[in-house]
XYZ file of C-alpha atoms in Angstrom:
623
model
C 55.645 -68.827 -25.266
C 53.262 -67.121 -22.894
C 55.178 -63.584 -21.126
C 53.518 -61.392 -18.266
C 53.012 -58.230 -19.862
C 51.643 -55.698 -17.348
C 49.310 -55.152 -14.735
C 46.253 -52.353 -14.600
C 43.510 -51.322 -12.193
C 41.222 -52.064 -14.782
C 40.627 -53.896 -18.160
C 38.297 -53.219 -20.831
C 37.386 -55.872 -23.116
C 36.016 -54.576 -26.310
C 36.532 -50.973 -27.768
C 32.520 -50.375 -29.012
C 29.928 -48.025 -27.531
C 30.213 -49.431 -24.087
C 33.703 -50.185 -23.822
C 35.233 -47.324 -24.707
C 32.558 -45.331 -22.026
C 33.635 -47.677 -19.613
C 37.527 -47.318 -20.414
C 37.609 -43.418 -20.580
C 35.082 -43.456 -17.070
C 37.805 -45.713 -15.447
C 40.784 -43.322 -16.740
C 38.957 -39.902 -15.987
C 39.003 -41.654 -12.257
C 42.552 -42.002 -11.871
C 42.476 -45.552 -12.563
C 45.252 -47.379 -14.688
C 43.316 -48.503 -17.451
C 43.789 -50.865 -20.757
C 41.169 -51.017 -23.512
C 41.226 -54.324 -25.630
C 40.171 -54.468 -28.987
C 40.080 -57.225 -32.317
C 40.688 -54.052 -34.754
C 41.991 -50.654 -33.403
C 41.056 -49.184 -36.751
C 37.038 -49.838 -35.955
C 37.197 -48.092 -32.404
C 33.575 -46.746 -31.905
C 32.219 -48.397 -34.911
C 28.749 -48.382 -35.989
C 28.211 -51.207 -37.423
C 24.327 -51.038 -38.023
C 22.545 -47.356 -38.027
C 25.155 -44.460 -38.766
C 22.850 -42.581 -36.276
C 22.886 -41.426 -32.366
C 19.607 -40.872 -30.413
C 16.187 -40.978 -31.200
C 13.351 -41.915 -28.829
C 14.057 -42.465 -25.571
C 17.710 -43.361 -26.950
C 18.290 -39.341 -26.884
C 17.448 -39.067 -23.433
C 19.984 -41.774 -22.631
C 22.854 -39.593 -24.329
C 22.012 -36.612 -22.646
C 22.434 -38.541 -19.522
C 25.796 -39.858 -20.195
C 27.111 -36.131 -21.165
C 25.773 -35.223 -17.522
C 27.589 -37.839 -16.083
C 30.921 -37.014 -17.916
C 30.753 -39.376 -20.566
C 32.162 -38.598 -24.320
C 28.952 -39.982 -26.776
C 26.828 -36.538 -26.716
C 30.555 -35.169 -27.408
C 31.096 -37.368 -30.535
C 27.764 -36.667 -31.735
C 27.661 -33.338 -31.800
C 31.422 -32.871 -33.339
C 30.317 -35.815 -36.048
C 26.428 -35.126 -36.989
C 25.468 -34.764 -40.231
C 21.596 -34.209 -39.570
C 20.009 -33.310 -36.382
C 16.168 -33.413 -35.683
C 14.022 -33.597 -32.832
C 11.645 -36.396 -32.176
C 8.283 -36.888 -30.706
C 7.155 -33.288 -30.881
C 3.998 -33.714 -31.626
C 3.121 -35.423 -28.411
C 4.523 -33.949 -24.366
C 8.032 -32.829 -23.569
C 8.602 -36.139 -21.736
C 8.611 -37.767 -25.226
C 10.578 -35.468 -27.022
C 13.801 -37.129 -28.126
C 16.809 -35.581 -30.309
C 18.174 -37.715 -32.929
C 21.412 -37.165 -35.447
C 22.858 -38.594 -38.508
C 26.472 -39.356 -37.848
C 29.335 -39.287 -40.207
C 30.272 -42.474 -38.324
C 34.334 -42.779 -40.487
C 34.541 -39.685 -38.654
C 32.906 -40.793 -35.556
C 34.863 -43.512 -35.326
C 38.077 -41.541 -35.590
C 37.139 -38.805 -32.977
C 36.930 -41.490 -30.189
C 40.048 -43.308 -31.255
C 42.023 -39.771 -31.087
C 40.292 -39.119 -27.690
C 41.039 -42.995 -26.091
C 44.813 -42.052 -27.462
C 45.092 -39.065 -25.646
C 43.560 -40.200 -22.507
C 45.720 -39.879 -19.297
C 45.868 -43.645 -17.344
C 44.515 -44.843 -20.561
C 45.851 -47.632 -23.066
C 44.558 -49.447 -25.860
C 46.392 -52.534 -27.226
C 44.936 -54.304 -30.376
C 44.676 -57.911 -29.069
C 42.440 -60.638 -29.098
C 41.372 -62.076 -25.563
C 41.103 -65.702 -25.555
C 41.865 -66.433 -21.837
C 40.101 -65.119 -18.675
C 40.605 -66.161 -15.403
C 40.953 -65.147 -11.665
C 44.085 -65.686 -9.810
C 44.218 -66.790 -5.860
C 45.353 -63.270 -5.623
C 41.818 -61.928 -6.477
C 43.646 -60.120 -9.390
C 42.100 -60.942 -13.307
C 44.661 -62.894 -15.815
C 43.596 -62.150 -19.523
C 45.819 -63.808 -22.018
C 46.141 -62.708 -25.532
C 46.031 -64.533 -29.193
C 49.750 -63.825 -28.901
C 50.712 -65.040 -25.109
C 51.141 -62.182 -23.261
C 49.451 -62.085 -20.168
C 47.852 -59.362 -18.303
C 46.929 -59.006 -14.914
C 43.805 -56.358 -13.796
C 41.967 -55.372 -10.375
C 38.598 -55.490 -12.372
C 37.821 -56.512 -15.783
C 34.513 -55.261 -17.761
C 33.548 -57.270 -20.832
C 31.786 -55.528 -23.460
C 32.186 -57.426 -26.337
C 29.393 -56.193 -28.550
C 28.372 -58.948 -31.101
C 31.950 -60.359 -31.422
C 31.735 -63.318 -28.729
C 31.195 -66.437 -30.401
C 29.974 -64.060 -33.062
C 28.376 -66.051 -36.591
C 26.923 -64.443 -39.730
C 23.538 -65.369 -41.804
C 23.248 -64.473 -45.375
C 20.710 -67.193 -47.050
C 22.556 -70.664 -47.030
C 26.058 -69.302 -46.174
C 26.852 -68.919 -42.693
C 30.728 -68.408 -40.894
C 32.012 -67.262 -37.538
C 32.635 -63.620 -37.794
C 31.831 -60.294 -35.669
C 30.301 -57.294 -37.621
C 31.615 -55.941 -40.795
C 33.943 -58.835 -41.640
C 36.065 -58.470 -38.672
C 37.152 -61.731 -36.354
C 35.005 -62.572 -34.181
C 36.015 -63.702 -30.162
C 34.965 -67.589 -30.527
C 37.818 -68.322 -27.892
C 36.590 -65.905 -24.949
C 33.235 -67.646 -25.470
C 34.997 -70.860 -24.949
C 36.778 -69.269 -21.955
C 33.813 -67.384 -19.909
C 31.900 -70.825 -20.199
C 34.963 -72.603 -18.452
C 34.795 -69.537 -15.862
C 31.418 -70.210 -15.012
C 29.646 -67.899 -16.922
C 26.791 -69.211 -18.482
C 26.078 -67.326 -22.356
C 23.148 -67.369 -24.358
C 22.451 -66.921 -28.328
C 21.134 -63.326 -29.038
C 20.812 -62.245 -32.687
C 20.618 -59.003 -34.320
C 20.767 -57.968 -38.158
C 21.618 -55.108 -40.233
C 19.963 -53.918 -43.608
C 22.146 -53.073 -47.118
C 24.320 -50.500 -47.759
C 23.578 -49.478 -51.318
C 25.404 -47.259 -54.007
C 24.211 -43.146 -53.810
C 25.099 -42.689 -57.598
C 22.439 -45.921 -58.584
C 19.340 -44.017 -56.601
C 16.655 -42.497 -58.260
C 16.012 -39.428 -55.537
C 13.365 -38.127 -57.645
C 10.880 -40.560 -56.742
C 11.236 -40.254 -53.150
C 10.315 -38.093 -50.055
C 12.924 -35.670 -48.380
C 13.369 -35.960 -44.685
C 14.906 -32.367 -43.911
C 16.401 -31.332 -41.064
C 15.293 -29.344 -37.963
C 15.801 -25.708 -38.479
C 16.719 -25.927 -34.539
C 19.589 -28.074 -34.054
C 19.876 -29.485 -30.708
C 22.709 -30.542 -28.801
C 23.332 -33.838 -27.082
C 26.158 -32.258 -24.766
C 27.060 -29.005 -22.873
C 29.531 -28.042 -25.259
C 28.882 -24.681 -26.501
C 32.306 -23.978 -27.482
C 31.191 -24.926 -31.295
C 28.422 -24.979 -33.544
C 27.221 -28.496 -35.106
C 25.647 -28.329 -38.690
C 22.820 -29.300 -40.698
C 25.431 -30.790 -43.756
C 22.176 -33.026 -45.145
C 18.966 -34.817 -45.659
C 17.509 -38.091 -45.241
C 14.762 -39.457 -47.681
C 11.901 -42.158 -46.754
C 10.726 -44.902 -49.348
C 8.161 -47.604 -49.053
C 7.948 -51.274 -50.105
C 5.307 -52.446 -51.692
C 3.255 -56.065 -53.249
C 6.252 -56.748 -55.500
C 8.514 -56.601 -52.622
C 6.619 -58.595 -50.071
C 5.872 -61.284 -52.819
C 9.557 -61.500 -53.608
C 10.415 -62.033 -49.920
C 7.324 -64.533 -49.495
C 8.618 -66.657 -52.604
C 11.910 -67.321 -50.875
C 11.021 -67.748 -47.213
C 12.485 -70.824 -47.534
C 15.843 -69.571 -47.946
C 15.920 -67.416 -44.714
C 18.146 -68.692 -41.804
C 15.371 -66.963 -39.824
C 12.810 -69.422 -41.258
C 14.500 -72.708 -41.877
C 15.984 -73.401 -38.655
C 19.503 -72.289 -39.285
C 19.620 -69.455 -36.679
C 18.761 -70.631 -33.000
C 19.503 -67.361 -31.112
C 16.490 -64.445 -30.190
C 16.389 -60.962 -32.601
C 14.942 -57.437 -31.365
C 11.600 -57.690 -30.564
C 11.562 -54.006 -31.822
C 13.951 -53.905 -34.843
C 12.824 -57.257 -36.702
C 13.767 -57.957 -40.071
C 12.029 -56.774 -43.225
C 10.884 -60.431 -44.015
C 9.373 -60.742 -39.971
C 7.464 -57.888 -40.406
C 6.332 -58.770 -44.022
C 5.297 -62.252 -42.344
C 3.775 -60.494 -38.918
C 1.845 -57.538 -40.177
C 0.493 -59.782 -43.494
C -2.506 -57.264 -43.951
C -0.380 -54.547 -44.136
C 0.193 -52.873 -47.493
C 3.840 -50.950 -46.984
C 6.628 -50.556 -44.928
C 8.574 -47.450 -44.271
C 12.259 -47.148 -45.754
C 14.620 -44.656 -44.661
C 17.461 -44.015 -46.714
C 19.922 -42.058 -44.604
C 24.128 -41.287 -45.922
C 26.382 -42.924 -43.915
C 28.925 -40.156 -44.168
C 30.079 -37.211 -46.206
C 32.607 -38.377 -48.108
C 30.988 -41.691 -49.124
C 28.472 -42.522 -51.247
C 26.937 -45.338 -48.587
C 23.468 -45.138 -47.957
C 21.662 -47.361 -45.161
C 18.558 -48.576 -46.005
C 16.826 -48.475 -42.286
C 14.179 -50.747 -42.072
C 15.068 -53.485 -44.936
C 17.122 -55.926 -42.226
C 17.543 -58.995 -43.383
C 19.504 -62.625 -43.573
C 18.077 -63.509 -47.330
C 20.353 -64.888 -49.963
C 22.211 -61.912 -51.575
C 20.440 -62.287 -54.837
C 16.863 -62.032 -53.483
C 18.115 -59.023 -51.738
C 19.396 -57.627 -54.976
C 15.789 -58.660 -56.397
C 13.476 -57.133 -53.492
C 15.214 -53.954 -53.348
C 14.551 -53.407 -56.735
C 10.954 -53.663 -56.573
C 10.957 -50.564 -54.135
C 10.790 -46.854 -55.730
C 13.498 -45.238 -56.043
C 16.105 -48.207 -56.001
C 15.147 -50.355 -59.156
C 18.271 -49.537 -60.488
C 20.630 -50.043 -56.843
C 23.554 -51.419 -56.527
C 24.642 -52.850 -53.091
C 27.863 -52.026 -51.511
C 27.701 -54.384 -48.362
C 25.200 -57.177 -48.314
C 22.362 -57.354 -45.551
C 23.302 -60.419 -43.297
C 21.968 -61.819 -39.602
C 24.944 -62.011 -36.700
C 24.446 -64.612 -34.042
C 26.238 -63.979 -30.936
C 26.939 -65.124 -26.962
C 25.366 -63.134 -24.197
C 24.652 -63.393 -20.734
C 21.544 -63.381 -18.479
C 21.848 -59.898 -16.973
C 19.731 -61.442 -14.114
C 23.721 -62.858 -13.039
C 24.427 -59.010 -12.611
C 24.528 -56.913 -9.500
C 23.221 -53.176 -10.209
C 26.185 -52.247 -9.881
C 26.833 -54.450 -13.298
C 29.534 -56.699 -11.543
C 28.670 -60.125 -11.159
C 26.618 -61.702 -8.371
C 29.022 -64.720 -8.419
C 32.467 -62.870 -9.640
C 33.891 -60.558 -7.982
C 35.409 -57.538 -10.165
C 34.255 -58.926 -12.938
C 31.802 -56.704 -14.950
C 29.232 -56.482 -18.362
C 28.551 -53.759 -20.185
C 26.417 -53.307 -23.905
C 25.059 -55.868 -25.991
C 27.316 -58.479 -23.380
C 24.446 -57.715 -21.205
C 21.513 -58.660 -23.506
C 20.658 -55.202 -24.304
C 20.902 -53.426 -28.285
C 21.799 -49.940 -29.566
C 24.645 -48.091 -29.299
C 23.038 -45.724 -26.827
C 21.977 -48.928 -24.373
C 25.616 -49.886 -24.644
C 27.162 -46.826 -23.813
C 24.774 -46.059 -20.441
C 26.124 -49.249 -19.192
C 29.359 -48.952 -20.111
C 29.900 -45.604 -18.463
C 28.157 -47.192 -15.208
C 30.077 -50.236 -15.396
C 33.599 -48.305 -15.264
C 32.853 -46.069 -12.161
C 31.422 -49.154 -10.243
C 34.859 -50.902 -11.094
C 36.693 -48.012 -9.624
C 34.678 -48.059 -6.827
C 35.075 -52.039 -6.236
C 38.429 -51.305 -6.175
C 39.072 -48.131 -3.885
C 36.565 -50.458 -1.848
C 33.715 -47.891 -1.891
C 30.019 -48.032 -2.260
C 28.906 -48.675 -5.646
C 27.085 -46.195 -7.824
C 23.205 -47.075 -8.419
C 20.788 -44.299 -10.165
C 17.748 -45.792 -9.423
C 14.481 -45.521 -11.624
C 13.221 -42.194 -11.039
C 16.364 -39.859 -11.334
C 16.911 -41.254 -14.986
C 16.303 -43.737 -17.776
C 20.385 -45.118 -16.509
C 18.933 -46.042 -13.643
C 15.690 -47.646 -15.715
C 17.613 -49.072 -18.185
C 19.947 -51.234 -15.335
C 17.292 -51.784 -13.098
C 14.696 -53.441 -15.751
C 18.044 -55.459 -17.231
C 19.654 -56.985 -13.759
C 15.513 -57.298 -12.061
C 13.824 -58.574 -14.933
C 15.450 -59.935 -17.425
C 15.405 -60.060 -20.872
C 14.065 -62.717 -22.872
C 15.114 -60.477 -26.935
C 17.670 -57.956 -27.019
C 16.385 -54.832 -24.775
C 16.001 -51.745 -26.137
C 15.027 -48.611 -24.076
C 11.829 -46.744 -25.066
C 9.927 -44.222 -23.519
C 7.134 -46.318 -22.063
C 9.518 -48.294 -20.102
C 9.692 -45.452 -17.514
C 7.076 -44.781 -15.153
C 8.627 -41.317 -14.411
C 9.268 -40.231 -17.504
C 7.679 -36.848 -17.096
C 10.611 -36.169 -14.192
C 13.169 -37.254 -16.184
C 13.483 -35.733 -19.638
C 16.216 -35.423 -22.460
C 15.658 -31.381 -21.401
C 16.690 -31.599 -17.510
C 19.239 -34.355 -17.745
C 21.989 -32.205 -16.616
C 19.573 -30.877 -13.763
C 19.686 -34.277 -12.418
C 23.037 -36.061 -12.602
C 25.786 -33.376 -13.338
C 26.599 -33.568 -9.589
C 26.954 -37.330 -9.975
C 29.509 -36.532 -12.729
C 31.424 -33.836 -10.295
C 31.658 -35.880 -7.325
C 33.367 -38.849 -9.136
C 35.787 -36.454 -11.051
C 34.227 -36.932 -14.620
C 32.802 -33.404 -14.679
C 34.846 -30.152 -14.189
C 34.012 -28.017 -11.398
C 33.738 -25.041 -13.931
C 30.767 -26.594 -15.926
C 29.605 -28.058 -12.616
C 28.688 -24.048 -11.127
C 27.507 -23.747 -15.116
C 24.712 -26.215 -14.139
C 23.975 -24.793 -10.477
C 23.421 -21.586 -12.374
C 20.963 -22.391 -14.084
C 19.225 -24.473 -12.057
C 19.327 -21.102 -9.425
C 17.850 -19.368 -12.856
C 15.175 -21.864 -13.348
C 13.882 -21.419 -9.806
C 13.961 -17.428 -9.181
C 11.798 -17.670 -12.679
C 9.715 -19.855 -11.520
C 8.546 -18.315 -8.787
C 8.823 -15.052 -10.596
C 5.958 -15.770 -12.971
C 4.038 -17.030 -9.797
C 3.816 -13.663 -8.768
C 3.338 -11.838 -11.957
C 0.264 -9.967 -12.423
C -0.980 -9.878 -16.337
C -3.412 -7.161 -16.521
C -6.574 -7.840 -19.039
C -6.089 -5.392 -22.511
C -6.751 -5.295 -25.934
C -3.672 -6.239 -27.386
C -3.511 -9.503 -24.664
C -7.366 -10.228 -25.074
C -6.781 -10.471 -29.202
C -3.881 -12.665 -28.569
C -5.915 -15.082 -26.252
C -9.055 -14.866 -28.816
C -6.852 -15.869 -31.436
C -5.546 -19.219 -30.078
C -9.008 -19.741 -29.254
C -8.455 -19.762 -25.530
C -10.966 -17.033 -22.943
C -9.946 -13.457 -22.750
C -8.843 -11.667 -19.301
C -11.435 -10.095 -17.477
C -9.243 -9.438 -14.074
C -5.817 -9.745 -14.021
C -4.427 -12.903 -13.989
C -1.279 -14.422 -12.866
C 1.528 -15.122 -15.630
C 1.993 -18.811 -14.492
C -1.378 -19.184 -15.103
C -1.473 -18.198 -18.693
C 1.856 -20.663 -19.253
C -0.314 -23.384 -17.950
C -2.926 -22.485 -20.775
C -2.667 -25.418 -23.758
C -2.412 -22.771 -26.267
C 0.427 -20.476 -24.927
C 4.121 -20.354 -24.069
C 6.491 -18.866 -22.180
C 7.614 -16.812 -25.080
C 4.381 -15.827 -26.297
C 3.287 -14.041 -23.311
C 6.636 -11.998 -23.550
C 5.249 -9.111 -24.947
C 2.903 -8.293 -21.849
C 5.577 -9.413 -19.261
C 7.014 -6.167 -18.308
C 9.542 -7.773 -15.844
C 10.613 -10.137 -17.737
C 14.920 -10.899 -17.565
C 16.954 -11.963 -20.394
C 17.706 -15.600 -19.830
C 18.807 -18.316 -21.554
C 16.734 -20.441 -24.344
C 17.206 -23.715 -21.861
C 16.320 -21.854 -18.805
C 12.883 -20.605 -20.590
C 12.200 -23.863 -21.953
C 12.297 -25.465 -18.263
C 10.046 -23.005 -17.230
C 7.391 -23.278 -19.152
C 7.695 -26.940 -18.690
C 7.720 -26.927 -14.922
C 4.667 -24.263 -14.892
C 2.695 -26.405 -17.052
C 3.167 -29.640 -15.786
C 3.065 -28.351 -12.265
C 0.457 -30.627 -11.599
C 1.355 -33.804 -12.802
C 5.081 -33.360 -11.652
C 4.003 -33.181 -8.246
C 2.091 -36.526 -8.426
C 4.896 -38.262 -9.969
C 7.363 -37.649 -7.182
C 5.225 -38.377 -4.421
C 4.933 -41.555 -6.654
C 9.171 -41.493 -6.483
C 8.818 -40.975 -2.595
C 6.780 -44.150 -2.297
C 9.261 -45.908 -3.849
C 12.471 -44.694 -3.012
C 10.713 -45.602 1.174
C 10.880 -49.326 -0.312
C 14.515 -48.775 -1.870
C 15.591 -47.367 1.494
C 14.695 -50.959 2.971
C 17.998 -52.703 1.990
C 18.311 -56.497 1.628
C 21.308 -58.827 2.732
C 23.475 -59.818 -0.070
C 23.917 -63.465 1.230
C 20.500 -63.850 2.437
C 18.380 -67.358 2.065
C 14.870 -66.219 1.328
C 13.948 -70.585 2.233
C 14.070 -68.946 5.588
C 10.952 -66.821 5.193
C 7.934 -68.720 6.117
C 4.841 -67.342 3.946
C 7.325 -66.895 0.871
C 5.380 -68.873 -2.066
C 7.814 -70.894 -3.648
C 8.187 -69.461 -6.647
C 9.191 -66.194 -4.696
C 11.873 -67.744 -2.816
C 13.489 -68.560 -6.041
C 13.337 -65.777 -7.816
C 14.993 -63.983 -4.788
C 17.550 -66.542 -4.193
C 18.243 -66.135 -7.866
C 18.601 -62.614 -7.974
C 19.502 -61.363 -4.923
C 17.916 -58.334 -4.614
C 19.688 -55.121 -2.748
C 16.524 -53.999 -1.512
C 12.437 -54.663 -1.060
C 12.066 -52.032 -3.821
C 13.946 -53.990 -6.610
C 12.301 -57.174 -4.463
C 8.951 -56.045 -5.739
C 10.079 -55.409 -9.283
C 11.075 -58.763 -9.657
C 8.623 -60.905 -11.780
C 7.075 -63.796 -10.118
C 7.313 -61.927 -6.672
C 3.533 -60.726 -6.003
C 2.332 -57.641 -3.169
C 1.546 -60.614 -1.177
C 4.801 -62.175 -1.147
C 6.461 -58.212 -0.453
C 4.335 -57.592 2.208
C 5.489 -61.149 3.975
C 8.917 -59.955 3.206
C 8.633 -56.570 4.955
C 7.231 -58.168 8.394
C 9.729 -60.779 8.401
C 12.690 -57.686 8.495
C 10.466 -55.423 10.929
C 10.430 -59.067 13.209
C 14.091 -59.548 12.721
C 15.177 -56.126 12.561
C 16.942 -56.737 9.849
């Protein structure tokens, strides 16, 4: 018999990546807040990579510790293995990525949900979701009771109509064995809310004690371990190493031979994988000339003997699994812990999304994470975090919260989601940023700290930490401006031996930082004026000094565009008004309902033409 159980501000369905970021965003606000969840024993579960970061991802998590989030928190307590990516190419590349004890993980952000002020978690299956006349949210659980909520953010992972692959068996389940939510699915489609089929897949985990180490490479850790959050009050660890394999002619021949028996290749599986994380038998079939792949073999934990095998994804039958894997070097003799399988799952068009991440068509309603049609834990989490301030906002009745492209890869990540689409899981990278040189892993607290002070998710404490150093950064800067480096021996056989010219006059110190060859820290011995500062304060520096340049033409390129984000849109608008509008314009517009002509001209199928139609019909109207 169905009971009322309680009513919140706001309600948080799903306790993964972006959930749980959403939940503790929402609590840290002052909001009375309830997070949802199948299992409260796999709160912050990885169920694929036992990693955090990497390329592009790393900038992401340094962005959500600026903002006041808890990931870069749970990643530093948890690593195993930290290293720094993209190094050999330009600071705005460089990404830091760690090996996670995710058990541990896992635990940390269950203990820190617990302890949470304005924060509850119930273990409960949603299979009900509707609005009441009241504008309030009913959610009914598996067991009847109902719960009323001001807001309600889904961010339910791979769980919502959630089906796994392996071979010719196939059953409804969410990741690792746990129940999947087949009866939201059935519910969000009676809303109104129209779902897609995603998929994503994971690889093997295989036995430790059945690999021959000896015949592969070590992957060692970065003698400089770098942080994901401000947290100095401890010091993470290097606890282990990684090793990289290869497959080979035996193994692509084994997956060739039994094509036939892949749900990927016989019709079985109807919903879209990652464009950019296929399985091991897509890229045998896509890159045919290609000789090897790259395996990473990378522990899972400290007190397991788990290993994931990243980059060996698949949906095969579990005995041609067992039989490829054993073709590779190093793992002829494996054993295999948890098979490889596809997962099939319900998402949404995030085109149906405000920026904000609420609905354009339900009001306090909100997606986070995979929900959203994104991948990766990191994805998940950025939206998550968003997701719960906007809901707080929506219900204080306050403007919503929109970073827009150029003060962070947030802003990127949302924008290129709820403007364009996605037609494969979305996964952030690098090259999806056309400002990427402004906003780097290094500077992320630089740019949205204040963000995570003024909505009370940052402490005012680390808040004048931040102002600090960005007063630091500056009276450097134009220090070594001003800095005179007299021409001498010692400097001249420095120079000559990085193969760059000698001094003949003196020569100001920014100028030698801008040299290819030198660094801040190298010229330190001829820098008589030179003040003890912080490692993080020297290292922006020397990158502001030698991209001086280039960062200048990027934010005039910011200034351009943040004039066309200025130029705000009506919510409600019919763009069948505008005369001159092609067609397909018009309905792309209608469709999304762009805030402003800046997301306007972001918006595939609306052309310069159709923008600059656009901008004299609101100069006519004065609109």
């Amino acid at each position: 018999m169905k009971y009322f159980a309680k009513e919140y501000d706001v309600a948080v369905i799903g306790a993964g990546h972006a959930g749980i970021e959403a939940a503790l965003a929402a609590a840290r606000m002052g909001a009375n807040t309830c997070i949802f969840t199948i299992s409260a024993d796999w709160v912050g579960n990885m169920p694929c990579n036992p990693s955090i970061g990497g390329s592009s991802k790393g900038h992401l998590v340094r962005e959500i510790d600026a903002l006041g989030g808890e990931m870069g928190l749970a990643a530093d307590h948890n690593m195993i293995q930290s290293r720094m990516l993209g190094l050999g190419k330009g600071p705005a590349i460089h990404s830091p990525r760690a090996q996670i004890d995710r058990r541990n993980y896992s635990a940390y952000m269950k203990n820190v949900i617990e302890s949470t002020e304005n924060l509850e978690m119930r273990q409960a299956e949603i299979v009900d979701l509707k609005q009441c006349e009241n504008g309030l949210w009913e959610l009914t659980t598996k067991l009847e009771a109902i719960y009323h909520a001001k807001a309600v953010i889904l961010a339910t992972g791979t769980f919502l109509g959630g089906m796994v692959y392996v071979g010719d068996v196939s059953y409804a389940s969410g990741p690792d064995g746990l129940f999947p939510a087949t009866d939201l699915s059935i519910a969000l489609n009676k809303l109104g809310v129209k779902t897609r089929r995603f998929k994503t897949g994971t690889p093997s985990r295989v036995n430790k004690r059945t690999i021959n180490f000896e015949k592969l490479e070590v992957q060692e850790a970065d003698e400089k371990l770098v942080r994901f959050s401000h947290d100095k009050s401890f010091t993470p660890e290097n606890k282990t190493v990684c090793h990289i394999t290869y497959t080979n002619a035996d193994t692509h021949k084994v997956i060739l031979d039994n094509l036939d028996r892949s749900p990927l290749y016989n019709g079985s599986i109807e919903g879209i994988g990652p464009r950019y994380c296929p399985s091991i038998e897509s890229k045998i079939m896509t890159f045919r000339d290609k000789e090897r792949h790259q395996v990473f073999i990378e522990p899972c934990g400290l007190n397991t003997q788990e290993m994931y095998l990243q980059g060996l994804s698949s949906s095969l039958p579990e005995d041609v699994q067992l039989k490829f894997l054993r073709t590779i070097p190093g793992l002829e003799n494996v054993e295999v812990i948890r098979t490889a399988y596809a997962i099939e799952y319900d998402c949404i068009d995030p085109l149906s999304l405000k920026a904000s991440l609420e609905f354009l068509d339900f009001p306090g309603l909100f997606g986070a994470g995979q929900f959203n049609g994104s991948s990766g834990y990191e994805e998940a989490a950025a939206q998550g975090i968003m997701a719960g301030i906007n809901a707080v906002l929506k219900i204080r009745g306050e403007e919503p919260f929109i970073l827009d492209r150029a003060s962070s890869y947030i802003g990127t990540l949302i924008d290129d989601l709820v403007t364009k689409g996605c037609q494969d899981p979305y996964r952030m990278m690098t090259s999806r940023s056309e400002y990427r040189l402004i906003i780097r892993q290094d500077n992320a607290d630089l740019r949205l700290t204040e963000y995570g002070y003024k909505y009370g998710l940052v402490s005012k404490a680390r808040y004048d930490e931040v102002l600090e150093k960005k007063e630091l950064i500056e009276k450097e800067l134009e220090r070594v401006k001003n800095v005179t480096i007299p021409p001498s021996d010692e400097i001249n056989n420095l120079l000559v031996s990085r193969e760059t010219s000698p001094l003949k006059t003196g020569t100001k110190l920014v100028e030698l930082i801008r040299r290819p060859q030198l660094g801040y820290y190298d010229l330190a011995p001829f820098d008589k004026t030179r003040p003890e500062l912080p490692d993080e304060v020297c290292e922006e520096v020397e990158i502001e000094a030698k991209y001086e340049g280039y960062i200048k033409r990027q934010q005039a390129q910011i200034s351009e565009m943040r004039r066309l984000e200025g130029k705000k849109l009506p919510e409600d608008f019919d763009y069948n008004n505008i005369i001159g509008l092609r067609l397909e314009a018009r309905e792309k517009l209608n469709l999304i309902k762009p805030a402003s002509v800046g997301q306007a001209s972001r918006i595939s199928g609306v052309s310069p033409a159709d923008i600059s139609v656009l901008l004299i019909f609101l100069e006519k109207e004065k609109i």
